[in-house]
XYZ file of C-alpha atoms in Angstrom:
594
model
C -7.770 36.473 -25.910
C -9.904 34.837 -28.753
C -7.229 34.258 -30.808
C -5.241 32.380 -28.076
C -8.341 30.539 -26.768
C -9.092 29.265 -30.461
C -5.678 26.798 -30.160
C -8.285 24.963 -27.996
C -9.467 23.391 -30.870
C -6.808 20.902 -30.667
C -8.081 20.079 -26.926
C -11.640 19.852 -27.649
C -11.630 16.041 -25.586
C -10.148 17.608 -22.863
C -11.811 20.524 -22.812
C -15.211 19.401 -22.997
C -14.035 16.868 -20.780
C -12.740 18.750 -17.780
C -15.325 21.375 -17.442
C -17.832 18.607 -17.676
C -16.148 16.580 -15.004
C -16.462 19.972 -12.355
C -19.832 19.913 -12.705
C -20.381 16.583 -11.590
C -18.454 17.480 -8.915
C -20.340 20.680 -8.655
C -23.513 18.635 -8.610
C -22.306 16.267 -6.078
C -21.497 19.049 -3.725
C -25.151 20.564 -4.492
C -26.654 16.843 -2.756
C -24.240 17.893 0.841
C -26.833 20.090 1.817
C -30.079 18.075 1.324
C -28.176 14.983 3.274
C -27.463 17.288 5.931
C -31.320 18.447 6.276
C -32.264 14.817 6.208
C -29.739 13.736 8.810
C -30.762 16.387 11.155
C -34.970 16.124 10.874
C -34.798 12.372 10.259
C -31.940 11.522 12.258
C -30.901 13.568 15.032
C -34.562 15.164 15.743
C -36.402 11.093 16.116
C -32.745 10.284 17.748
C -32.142 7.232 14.990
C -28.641 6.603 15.462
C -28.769 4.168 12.367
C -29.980 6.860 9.972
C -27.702 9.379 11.256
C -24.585 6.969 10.380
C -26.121 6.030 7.345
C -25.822 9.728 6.124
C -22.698 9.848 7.159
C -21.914 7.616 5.016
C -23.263 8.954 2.319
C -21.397 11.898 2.953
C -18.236 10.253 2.988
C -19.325 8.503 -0.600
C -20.211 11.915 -1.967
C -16.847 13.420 -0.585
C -15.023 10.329 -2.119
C -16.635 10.484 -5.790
C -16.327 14.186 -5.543
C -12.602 14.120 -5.048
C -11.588 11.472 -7.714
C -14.189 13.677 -10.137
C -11.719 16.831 -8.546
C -8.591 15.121 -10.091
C -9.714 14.267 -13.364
C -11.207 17.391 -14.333
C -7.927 19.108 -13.163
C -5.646 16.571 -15.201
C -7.903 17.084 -18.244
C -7.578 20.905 -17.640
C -3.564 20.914 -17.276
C -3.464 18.851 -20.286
C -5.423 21.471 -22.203
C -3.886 24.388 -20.873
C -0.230 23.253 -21.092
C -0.716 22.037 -24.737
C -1.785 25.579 -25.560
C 0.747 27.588 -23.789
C 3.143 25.306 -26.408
C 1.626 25.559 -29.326
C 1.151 29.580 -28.849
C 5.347 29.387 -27.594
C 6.059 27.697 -30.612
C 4.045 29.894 -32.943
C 4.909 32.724 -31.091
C 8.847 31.829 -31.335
C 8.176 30.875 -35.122
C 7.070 34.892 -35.920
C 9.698 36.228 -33.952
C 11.811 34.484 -35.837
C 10.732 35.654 -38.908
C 10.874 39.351 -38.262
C 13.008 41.612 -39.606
C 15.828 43.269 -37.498
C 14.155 46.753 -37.202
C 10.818 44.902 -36.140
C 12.657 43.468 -33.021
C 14.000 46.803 -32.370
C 10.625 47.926 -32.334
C 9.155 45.735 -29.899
C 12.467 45.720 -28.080
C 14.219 42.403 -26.572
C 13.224 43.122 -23.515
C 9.471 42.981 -23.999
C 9.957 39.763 -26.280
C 10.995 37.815 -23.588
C 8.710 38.962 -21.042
C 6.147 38.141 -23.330
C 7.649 34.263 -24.330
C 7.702 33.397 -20.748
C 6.000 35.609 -17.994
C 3.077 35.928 -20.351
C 2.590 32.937 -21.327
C 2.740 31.470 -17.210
C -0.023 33.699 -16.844
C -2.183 32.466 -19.893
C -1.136 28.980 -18.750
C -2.394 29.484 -15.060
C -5.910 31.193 -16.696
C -6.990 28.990 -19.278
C -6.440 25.936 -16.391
C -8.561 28.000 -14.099
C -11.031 29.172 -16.574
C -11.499 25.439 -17.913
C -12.011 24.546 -14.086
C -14.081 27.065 -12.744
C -16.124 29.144 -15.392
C -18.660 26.986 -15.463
C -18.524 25.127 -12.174
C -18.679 28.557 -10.103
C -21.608 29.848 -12.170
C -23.489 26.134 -11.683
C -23.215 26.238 -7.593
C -24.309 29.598 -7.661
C -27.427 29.308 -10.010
C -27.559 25.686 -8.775
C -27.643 26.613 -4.743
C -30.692 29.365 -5.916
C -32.511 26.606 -7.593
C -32.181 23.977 -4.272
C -33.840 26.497 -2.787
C -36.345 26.972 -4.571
C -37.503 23.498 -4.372
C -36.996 23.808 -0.369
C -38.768 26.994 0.636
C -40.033 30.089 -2.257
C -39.939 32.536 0.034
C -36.384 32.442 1.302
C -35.654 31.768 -1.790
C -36.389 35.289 -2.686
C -33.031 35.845 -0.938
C -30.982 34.009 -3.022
C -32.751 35.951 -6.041
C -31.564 39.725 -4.859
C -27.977 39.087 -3.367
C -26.836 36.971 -6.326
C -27.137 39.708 -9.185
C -26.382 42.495 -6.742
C -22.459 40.191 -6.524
C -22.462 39.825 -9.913
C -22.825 43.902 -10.578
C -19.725 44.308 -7.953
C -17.749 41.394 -9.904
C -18.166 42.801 -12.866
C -17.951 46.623 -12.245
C -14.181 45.897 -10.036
C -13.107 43.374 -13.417
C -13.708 46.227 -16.193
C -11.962 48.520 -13.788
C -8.571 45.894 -13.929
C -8.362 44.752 -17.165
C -6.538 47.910 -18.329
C -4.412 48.509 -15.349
C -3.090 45.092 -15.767
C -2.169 45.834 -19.358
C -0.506 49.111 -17.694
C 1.671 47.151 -14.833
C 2.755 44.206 -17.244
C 4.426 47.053 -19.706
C 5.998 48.429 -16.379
C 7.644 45.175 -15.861
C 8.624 44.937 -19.313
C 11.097 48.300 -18.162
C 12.168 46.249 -14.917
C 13.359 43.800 -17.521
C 14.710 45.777 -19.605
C 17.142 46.845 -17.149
C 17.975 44.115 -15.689
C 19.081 42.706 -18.969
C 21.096 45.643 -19.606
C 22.968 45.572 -16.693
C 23.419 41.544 -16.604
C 24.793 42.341 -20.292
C 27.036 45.367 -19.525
C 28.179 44.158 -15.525
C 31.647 44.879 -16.880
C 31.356 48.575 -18.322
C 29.579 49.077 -15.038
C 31.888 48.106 -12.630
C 34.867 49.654 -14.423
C 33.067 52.885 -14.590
C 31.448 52.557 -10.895
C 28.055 53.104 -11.962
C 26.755 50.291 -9.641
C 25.440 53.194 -7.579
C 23.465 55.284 -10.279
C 22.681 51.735 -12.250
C 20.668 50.799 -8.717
C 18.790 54.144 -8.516
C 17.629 53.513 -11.976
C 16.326 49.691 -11.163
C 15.021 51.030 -8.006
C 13.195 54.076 -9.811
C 11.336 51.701 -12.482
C 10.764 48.905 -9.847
C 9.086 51.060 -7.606
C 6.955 52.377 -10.318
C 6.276 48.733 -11.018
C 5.040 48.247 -7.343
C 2.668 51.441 -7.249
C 0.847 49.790 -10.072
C 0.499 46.835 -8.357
C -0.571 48.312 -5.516
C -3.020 50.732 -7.587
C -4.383 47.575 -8.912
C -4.085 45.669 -6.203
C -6.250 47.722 -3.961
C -9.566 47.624 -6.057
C -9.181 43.978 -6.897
C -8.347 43.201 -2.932
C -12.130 44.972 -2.787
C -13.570 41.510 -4.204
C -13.205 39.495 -1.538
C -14.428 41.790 1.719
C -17.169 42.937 -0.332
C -18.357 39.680 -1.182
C -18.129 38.857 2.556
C -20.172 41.418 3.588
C -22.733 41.469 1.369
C -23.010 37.413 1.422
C -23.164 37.933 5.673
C -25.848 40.468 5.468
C -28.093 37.928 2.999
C -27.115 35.308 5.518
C -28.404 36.974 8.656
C -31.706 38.189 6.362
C -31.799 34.599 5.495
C -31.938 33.251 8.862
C -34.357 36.141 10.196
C -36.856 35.343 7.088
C -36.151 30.815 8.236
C -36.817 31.504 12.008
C -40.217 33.027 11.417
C -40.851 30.328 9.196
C -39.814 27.200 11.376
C -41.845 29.291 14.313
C -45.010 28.642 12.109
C -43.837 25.300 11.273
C -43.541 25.781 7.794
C -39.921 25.193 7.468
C -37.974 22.340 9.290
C -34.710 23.086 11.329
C -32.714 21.226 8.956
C -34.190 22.982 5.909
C -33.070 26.133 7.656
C -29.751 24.746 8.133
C -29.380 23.392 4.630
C -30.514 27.379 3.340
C -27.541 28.855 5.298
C -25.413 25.901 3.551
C -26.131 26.851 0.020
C -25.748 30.314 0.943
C -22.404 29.308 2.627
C -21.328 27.950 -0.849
C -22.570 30.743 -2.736
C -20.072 32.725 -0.689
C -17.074 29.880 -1.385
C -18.014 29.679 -4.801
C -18.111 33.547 -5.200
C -14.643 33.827 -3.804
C -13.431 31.702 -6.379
C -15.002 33.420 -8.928
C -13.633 36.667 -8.105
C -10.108 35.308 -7.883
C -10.938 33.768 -11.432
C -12.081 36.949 -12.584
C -8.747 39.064 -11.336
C -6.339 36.078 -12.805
C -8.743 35.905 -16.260
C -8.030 39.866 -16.531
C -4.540 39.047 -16.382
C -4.762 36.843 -18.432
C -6.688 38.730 -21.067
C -3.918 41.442 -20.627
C -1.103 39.169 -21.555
C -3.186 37.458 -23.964
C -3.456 40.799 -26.222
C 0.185 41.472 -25.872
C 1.322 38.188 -26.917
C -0.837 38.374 -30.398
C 0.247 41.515 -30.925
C 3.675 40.087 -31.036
C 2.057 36.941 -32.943
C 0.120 39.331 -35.389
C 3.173 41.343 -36.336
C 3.640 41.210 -40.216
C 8.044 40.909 -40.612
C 9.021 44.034 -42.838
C 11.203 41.105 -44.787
C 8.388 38.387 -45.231
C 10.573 35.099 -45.687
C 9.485 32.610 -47.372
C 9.001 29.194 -45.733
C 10.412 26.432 -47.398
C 9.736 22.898 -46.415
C 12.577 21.027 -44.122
C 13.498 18.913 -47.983
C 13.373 21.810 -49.430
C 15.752 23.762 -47.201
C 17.916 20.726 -47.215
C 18.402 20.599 -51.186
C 18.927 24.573 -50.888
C 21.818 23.993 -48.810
C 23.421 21.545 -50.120
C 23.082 23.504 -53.917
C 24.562 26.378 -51.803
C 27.038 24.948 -50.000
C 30.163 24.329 -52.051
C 33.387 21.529 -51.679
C 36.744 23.321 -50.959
C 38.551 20.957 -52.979
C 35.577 20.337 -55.531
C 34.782 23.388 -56.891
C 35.312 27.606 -55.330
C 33.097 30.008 -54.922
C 31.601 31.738 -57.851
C 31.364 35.543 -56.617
C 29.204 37.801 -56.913
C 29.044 41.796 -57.168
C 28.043 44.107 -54.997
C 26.802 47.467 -55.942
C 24.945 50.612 -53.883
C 23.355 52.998 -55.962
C 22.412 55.956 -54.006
C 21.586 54.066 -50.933
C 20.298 55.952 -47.787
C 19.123 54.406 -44.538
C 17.126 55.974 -41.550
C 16.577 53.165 -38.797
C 13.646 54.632 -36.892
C 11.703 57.190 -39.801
C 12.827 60.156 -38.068
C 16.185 62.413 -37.253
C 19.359 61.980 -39.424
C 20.163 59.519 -41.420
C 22.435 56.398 -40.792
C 23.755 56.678 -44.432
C 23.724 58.741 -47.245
C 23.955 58.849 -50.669
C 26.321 55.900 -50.536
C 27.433 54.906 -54.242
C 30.317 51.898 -54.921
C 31.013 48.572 -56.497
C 32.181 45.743 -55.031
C 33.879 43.431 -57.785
C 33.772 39.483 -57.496
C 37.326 38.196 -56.052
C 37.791 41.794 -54.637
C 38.779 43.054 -50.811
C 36.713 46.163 -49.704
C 38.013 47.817 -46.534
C 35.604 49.842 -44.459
C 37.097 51.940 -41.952
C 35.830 55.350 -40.164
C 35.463 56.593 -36.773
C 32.745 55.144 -34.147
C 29.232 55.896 -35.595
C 30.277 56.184 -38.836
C 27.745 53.780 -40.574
C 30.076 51.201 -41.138
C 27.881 47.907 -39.379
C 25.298 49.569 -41.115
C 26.373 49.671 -44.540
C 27.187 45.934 -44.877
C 23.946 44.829 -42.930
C 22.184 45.920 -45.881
C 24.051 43.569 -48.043
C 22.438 40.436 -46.809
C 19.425 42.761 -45.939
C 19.231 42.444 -42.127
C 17.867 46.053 -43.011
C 16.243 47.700 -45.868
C 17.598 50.653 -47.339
C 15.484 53.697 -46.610
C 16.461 55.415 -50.457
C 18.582 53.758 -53.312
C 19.362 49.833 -54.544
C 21.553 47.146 -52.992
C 22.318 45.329 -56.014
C 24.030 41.678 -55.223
C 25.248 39.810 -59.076
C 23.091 42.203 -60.690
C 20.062 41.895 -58.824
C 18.307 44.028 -55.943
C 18.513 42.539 -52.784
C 14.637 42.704 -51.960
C 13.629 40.782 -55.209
C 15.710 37.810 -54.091
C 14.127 35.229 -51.636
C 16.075 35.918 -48.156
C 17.228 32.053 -48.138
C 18.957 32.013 -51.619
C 20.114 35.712 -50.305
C 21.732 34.930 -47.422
C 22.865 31.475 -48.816
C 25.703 33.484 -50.980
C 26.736 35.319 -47.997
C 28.808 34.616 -44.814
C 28.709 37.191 -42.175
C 30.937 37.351 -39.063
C 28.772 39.962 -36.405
C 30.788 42.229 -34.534
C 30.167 40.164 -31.427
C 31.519 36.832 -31.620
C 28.447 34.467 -30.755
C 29.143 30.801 -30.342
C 26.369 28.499 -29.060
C 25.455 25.482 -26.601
C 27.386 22.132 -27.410
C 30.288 20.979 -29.375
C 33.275 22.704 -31.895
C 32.147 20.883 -34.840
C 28.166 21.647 -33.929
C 29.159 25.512 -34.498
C 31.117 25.049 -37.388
C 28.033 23.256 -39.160
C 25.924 25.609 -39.206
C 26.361 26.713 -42.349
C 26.808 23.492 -44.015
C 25.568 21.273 -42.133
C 27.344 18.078 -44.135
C 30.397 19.207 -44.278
C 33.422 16.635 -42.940
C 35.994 16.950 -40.694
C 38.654 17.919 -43.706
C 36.589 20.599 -44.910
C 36.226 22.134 -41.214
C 39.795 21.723 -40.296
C 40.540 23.599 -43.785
C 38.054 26.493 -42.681
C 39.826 26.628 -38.780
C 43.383 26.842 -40.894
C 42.107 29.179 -42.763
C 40.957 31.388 -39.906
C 44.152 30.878 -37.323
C 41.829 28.808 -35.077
C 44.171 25.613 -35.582
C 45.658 25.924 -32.408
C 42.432 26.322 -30.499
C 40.945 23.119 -32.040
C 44.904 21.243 -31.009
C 44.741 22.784 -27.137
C 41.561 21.095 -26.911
C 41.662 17.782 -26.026
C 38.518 16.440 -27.668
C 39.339 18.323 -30.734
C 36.276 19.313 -32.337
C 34.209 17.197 -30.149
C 35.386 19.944 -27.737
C 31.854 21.348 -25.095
C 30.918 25.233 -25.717
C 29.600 26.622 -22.795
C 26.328 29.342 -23.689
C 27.671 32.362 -25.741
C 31.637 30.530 -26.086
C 32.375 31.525 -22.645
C 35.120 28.852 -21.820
C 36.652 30.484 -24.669
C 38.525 33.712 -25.136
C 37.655 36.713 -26.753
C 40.110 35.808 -29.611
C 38.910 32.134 -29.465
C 35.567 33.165 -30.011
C 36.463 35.351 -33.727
C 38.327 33.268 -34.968
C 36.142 30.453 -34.994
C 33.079 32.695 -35.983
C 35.393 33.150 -38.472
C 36.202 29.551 -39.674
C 32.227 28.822 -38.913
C 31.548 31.137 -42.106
C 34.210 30.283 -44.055
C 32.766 26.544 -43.777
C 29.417 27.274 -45.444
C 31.709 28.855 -48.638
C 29.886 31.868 -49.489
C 30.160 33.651 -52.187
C 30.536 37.417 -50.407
C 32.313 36.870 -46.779
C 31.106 40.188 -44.579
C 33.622 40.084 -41.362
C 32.604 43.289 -38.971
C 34.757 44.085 -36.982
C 35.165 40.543 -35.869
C 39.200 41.059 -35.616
C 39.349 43.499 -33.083
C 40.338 40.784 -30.499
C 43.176 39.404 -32.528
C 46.692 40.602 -32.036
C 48.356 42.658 -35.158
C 50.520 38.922 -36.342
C 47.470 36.775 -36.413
C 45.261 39.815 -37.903
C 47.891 39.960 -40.730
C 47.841 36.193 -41.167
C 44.070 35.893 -41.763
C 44.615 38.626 -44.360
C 46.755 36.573 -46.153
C 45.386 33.592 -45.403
C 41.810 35.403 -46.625
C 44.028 36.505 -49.815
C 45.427 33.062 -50.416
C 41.821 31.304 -50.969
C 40.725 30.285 -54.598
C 37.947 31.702 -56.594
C 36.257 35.161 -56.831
C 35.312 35.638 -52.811
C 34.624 39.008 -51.842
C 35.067 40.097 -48.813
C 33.945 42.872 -46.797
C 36.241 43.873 -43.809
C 34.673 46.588 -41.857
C 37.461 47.871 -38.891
C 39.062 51.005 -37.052
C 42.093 49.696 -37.744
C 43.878 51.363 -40.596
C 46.325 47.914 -40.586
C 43.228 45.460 -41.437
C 42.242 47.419 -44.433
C 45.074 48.956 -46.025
C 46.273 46.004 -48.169
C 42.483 45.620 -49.484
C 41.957 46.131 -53.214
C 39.423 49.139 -52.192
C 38.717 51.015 -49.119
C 35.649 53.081 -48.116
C 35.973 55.855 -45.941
C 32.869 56.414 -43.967
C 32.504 59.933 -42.204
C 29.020 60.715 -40.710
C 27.060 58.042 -42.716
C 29.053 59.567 -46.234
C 31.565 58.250 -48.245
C 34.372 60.376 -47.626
C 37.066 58.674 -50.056
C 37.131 55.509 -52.092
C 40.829 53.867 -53.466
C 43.664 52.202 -52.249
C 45.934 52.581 -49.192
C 48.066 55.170 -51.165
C 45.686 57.104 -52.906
C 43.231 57.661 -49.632
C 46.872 59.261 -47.859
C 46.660 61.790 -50.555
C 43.484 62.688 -51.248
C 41.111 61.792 -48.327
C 41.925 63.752 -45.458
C 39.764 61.899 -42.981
C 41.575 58.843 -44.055
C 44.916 59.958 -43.365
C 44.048 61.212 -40.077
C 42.983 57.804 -38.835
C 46.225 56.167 -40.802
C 48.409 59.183 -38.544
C 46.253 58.179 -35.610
C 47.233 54.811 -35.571
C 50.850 54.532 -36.801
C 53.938 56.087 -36.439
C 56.869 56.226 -38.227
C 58.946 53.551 -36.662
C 55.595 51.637 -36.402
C 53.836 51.488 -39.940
C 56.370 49.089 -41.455
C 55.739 46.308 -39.091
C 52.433 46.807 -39.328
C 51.851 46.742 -43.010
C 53.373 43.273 -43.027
């Protein structure tokens, strides 16, 4: 909570400002009472009909002041807290951007959102209330005990015992909370979870019917979510009757001790009435304090969670270069089709193992090749074979657990990530496209290139014809994720969007899959047909996408299984030639191998 609270430092104005601002209203509201003893012993007891209007008045004028004091103090307070919730956003978004892969599946997607946007709404509603009401709440309080001191000592002595006897039940309930809050925000974290999953996978849902089971699960953690709440809810729900009571009980002790006292004529009627109205407003005041209390300990909660996200140290530190800086990187590492190809590079594992989580098996192992510049490495093996993994060490989305990832000579963690993953192009597995239009995507990886230089990248990636059924061309809207497009759409212009940046190494993972077997075989040879030394990766299940490539890798169980060409692997690697046998048949393989 420190840590968050420090970004006030940019607010100081407004908060100084706000806070200050409820306490004149605070003090204004202090004055209600006194006005209200003098109307009724002045006023209503000598039947001055003048005086009593006049405080009335007066009342109104207090009310008045008190409300345009009310507004300010809360506009200099949303101010404050809204500028914080950004500025912790953006510095939250700005680490979570710079951690590594595993480090986000360590906190989990999930959790990262909750934590971006529930979170921070809570943070945002606290720090407004705390900036409003930490110090006017404490002021009435002490404030109404002083007032009446200065109107009667000895039912004063009231005011002295019930206050710190609140204070001991405010305080007791709030240490109670703050960890069950921590407890019930990490319970809707899992409600999250799920419902992210299942918005994801609707599909694989409904054409398994697992709407049912799917339910009972959401149900399950949702209810779990909802006994916490209630857990929590209970003891914090305590605040408010107990407060009642015990405020009640020093009322009617108050009045007992005032009617003795205006029976002796040392206290006035409308003293007595102006005790029971700063007792009144302890009460108010205490309510609001207890409600402050519960939503600080949320806040506090959600606070810690957030900087532990903020705090967390990327396994892959990247260095942050300066917007001209970046700019000059990109354009060194972006390269004319027609000016000059790419250079290549070489890719080499030496003995490279990799264990995502510390623990059980291992992804890969032992996992020794070398990529040439200019060459075609085919990666093929069954489902869970370590083939994503393999080439997401290349541009080190992951670090190797054992071994080297050597790219032109040099290990992959003494390069700077940018000039890293400036020489490389990847194409995920799931084609991503994002918010706005054609030619937006397709700069992303060079962000000056032209029309010509695009158009040559959508050639060379079959995509011409989605680019010529559009009618704005490249100026063409993408809805979120590409989904006016199809699947096909979608990889082949992930496709052309990395072949616009010109890498050096072009990584495509499985991003064919949609493609039919003609337009698979012309991005081969389309792929083939391109000038200079680019390597390129192509990971697949299909035995057609990879047997033309210069090498293929056969991946069995996170081991190489075989290394050579199409012809060699059908004689000497025997999990090779079972996919190959899998896939084709007689009649078949010559079409295919076109």
């Amino acid at each position: 909570m420190k840590q968050v609270l420090s970004y006030l430092k940019y607010y100081i104005k407004e908060s100084i400002l706000g806070p200050l601002f409820k306490l004149f209203e605070a003090l204004f509201d202090l004055f209600v009472p006194l006005v209200m003893a003098a109307m009724i012993d002045k006023g209503i007891a000598n039947r001055d009909t003048d005086y009593v209007l006049k405080m009335c008045g007066l009342l109104v004028l207090l009310a008045a002041i008190g409300l345009a004091v009310a507004i300010t103090a809360q506009w200099f307070a949303s101010v404050a807290s809204a500028g914080v919730a950004k500025r912790v956003k953006h510095d939250l978004f700005v680490n979570i951007e710079k951690l590594s892969f595993a480090d986000i599946d360590k906190f989990g997607p999930a959790t990262l959102i909750t934590r971006m946007t529930s979170d921070m709404n809570q943070i945002q509603s606290g720090i407004n209330m705390m900036l409003r009401l930490l110090l006017r709440s404490p002021f009435i309080v002490f404030g109404a005990m002083v007032m009446a001191f200065t109107i009667d000592v000895k039912a004063a002595i009231v005011f002295v015992v019930i206050i710190p006897l609140l204070a001991a039940v405010v305080l007791g309930i709030t240490i109670w909370c703050i960890p069950r809050y921590k407890l019930v925000q990490g319970a809707l974290d899992k409600v999250l979870q799920i419902t992210r999953e299942n918005l994801t996978g609707v599909r694989v849902i409904r054409a398994f019917t697992k709407e049912k089971e799917e339910t009972e699960e959401f149900e399950g953690k949702n209810d779990e979510l909802t006994a916490l709440n209630k857990h929590v809810g209970r003891v914090s729900a305590l605040l408010n009757p107990v407060t009642y009571v015990m405020i009640n009980v020093a009322t009617a002790v108050l009045i007992w001790v005032c009617g003795d006292r205006v029976n002796t004529g040392s206290l006035t009627q409308g003293q007595t009435v102006a005790l029971v109205y700063y007792m009144a407003q302890i009460l108010v005041e205490l309510i609001k304090l207890a409600n402050m209390i519960v939503t600080l300990t949320k806040t506090a909660a959600c606070a810690d969670r957030v900087c532990a996200v903020m705090n967390a140290k990327s396994s892959m530190p990247v260095n942050v270069l300066s917007d001209e800086a970046d700019k000059k990187l990109k354009k060194a590492e972006v390269l004319d089709f027609d000016k000059e190809a790419p250079k290549g590079s070489s890719v080499e594992f030496k003995n490279v193992s990799l264990n995502y989580s510390g623990k059980g098996d291992n992804a890969l192992e032992a996992i020794d090749f070398v990529a040439n510049p200019g060459e075609t490495i085919g990666i093929i093996g069954g489902t869970g074979s370590g083939k994503s993994s393999l080439v997401n060490l290349i541009p080190r989305f992951y670090d190797t657990t054992d071994g080297k990832v050597l790219v032109a000579g040099e290990n992959v963690r003494d390069y700077d990530l940018h000039d890293l993953r400036g020489k490389i192009g990847v194409v995920p597995q799931k084609a991503v496209l994002f918010t706005g239009t054609i030619r937006d995507n397709m700069k992303w990886g060079n962000p000056d290139a032209t029309d010509d230089e695009i158009m040559e990248a959508v050639k060379a990636a079959q995509a011409l014809d989605v680019i010529r059924a559009k009618e704005d061309g490249l100026d063409s809207y993408v809805t979120q994720g590409g989904r006016n497009l199809s699947g096909g759409q979608r990889q082949r212009l992930t496709i052309a969007r990395a072949l616009v940046k010109n890498p050096d190494i072009l990584i495509l993972d499985d991003s064919a899959s949609a493609l039919d077997f003609a337009t698979d075989a012309a991005l081969r040879r389309s792929l083939k047909e391109l000038a200079g030394n680019l390597s390129v990766f192509i990971v697949s299940q299909r035995a057609a996408s990879v047997m033309h490539a210069d090498k293929i890798i056969v991946l069995d169980e996170g081991r190489i299984a075989g290394i050579g060409t199409n012809d060699e692997l059908l004689k000497s690697c025997d999990v090779y030639k079972e996919i190959y046998d899998s896939q084709f048949s007689n009649n078949y393989a010559g079409k295919e191998a076109v």
